[in-house]
PDB file of C-alpha atoms in Angstrom:
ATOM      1  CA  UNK N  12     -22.405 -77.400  18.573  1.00  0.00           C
ATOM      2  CA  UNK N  13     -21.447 -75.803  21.610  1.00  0.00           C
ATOM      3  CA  UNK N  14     -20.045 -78.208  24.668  1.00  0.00           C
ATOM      4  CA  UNK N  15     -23.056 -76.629  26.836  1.00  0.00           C
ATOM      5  CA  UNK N  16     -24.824 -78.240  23.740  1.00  0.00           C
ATOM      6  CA  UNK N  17     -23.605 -80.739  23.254  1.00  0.00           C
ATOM      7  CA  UNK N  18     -24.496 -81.822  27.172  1.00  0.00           C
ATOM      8  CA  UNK N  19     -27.855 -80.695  27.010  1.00  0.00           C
ATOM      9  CA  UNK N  20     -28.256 -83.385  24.083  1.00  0.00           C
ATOM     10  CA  UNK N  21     -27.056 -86.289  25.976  1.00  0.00           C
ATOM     11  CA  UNK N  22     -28.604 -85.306  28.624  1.00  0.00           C
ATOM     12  CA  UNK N  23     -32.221 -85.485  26.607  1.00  0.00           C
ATOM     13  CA  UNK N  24     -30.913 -88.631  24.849  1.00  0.00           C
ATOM     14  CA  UNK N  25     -30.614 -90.243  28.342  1.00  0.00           C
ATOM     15  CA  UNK N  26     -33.641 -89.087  29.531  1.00  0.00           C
ATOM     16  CA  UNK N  27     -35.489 -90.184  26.821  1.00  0.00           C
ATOM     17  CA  UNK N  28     -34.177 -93.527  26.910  1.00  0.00           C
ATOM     18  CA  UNK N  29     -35.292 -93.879  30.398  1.00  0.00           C
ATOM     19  CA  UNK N  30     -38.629 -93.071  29.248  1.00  0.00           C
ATOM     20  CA  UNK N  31     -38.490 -96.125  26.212  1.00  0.00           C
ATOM     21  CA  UNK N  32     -37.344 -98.205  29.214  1.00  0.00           C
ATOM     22  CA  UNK N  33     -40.217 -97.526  31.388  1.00  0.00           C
ATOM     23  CA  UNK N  34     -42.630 -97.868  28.752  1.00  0.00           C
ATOM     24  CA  UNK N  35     -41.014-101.810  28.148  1.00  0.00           C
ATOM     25  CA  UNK N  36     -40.540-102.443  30.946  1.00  0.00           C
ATOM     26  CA  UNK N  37     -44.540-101.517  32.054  1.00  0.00           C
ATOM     27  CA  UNK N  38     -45.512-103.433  28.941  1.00  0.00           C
ATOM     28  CA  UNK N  39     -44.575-106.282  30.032  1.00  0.00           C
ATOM     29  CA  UNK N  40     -45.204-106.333  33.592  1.00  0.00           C
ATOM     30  CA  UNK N  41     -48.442-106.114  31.820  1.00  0.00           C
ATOM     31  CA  UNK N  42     -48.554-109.013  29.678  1.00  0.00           C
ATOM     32  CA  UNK N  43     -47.437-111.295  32.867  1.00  0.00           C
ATOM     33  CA  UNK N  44     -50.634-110.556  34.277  1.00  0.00           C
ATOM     34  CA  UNK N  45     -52.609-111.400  30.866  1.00  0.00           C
ATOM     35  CA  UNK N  46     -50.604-115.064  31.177  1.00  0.00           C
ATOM     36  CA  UNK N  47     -51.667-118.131  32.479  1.00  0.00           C
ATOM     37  CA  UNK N  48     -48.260-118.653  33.861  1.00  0.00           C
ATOM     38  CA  UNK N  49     -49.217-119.708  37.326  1.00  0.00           C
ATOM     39  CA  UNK N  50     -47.847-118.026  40.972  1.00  0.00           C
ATOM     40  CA  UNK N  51     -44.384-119.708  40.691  1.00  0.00           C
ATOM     41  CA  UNK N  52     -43.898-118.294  37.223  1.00  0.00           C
ATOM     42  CA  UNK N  53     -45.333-114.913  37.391  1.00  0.00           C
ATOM     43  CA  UNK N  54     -42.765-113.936  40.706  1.00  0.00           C
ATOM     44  CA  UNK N  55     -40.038-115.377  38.884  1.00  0.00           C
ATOM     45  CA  UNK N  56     -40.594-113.276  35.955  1.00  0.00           C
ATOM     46  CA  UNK N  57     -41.336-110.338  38.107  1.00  0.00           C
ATOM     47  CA  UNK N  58     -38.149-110.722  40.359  1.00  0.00           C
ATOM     48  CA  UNK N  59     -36.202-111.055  36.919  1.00  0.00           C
ATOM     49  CA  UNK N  60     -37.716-107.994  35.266  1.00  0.00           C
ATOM     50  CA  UNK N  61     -37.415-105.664  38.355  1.00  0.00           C
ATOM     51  CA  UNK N  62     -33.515-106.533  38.483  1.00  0.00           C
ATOM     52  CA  UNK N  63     -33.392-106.074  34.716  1.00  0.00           C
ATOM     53  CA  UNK N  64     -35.021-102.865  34.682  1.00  0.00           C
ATOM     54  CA  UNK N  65     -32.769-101.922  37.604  1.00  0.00           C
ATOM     55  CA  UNK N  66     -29.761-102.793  35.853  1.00  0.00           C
ATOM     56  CA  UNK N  67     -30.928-100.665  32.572  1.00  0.00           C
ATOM     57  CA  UNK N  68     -31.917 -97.535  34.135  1.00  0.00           C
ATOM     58  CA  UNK N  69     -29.266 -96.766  37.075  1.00  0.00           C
ATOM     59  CA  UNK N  70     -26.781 -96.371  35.475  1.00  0.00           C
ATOM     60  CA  UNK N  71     -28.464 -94.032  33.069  1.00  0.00           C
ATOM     61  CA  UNK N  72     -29.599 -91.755  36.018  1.00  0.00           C
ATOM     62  CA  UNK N  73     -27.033 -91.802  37.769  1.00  0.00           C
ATOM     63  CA  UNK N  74     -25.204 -90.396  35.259  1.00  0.00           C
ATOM     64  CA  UNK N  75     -28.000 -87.274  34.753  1.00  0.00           C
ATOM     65  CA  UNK N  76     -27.263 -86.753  38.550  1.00  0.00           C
ATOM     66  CA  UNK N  77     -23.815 -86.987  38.756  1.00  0.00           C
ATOM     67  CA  UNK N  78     -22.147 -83.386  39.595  1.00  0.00           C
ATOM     68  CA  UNK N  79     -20.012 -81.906  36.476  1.00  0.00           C
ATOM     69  CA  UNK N  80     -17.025 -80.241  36.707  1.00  0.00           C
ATOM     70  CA  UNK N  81     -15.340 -78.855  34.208  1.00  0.00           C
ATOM     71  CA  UNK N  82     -12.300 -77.260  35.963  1.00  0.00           C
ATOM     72  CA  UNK N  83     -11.018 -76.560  38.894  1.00  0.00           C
ATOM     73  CA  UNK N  84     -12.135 -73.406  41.124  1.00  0.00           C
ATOM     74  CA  UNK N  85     -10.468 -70.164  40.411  1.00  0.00           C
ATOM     75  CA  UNK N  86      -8.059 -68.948  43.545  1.00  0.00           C
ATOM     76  CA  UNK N  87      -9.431 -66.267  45.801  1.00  0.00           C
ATOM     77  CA  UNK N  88      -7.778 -62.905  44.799  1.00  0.00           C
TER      78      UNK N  88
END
């Protein structure tokens, strides 16, 4: 496998745990609302899952976005 490959399959691997993470994450922002948990409970939840989630996915896009380079520029002939 190529390096170019080899990128291209992290690249999906992160992207597609991003998408798992969503999907969890939406889940159970979900279930808080099926709970009888009260007002106090539900924004506590809420204000621990939205840093959670945070946490989790940053760092994975971040990386998607960050600029590559492989070596330095050539010199002007």
């Amino acid at each position: 496998m190529s390096r170019e490959e080899q990128r291209q399959a992290v690249r999906q691997m992160r992207e597609s745990l991003i998408g798992q993470l969503e999907t969890l994450y939406l889940d159970a922002f979900d279930q808080l609302t099926t709970q009888n948990l009260g007002e106090g409970g539900i924004a506590r939840l809420t204000q621990l899952l939205l840093r959670s989630r945070e946490a989790a996915i940053t760092p994975l896009q971040e990386e998607i976005e960050a600029p590559l380079i492989t070596r330095a520029p050539e010199p002007a002939p």
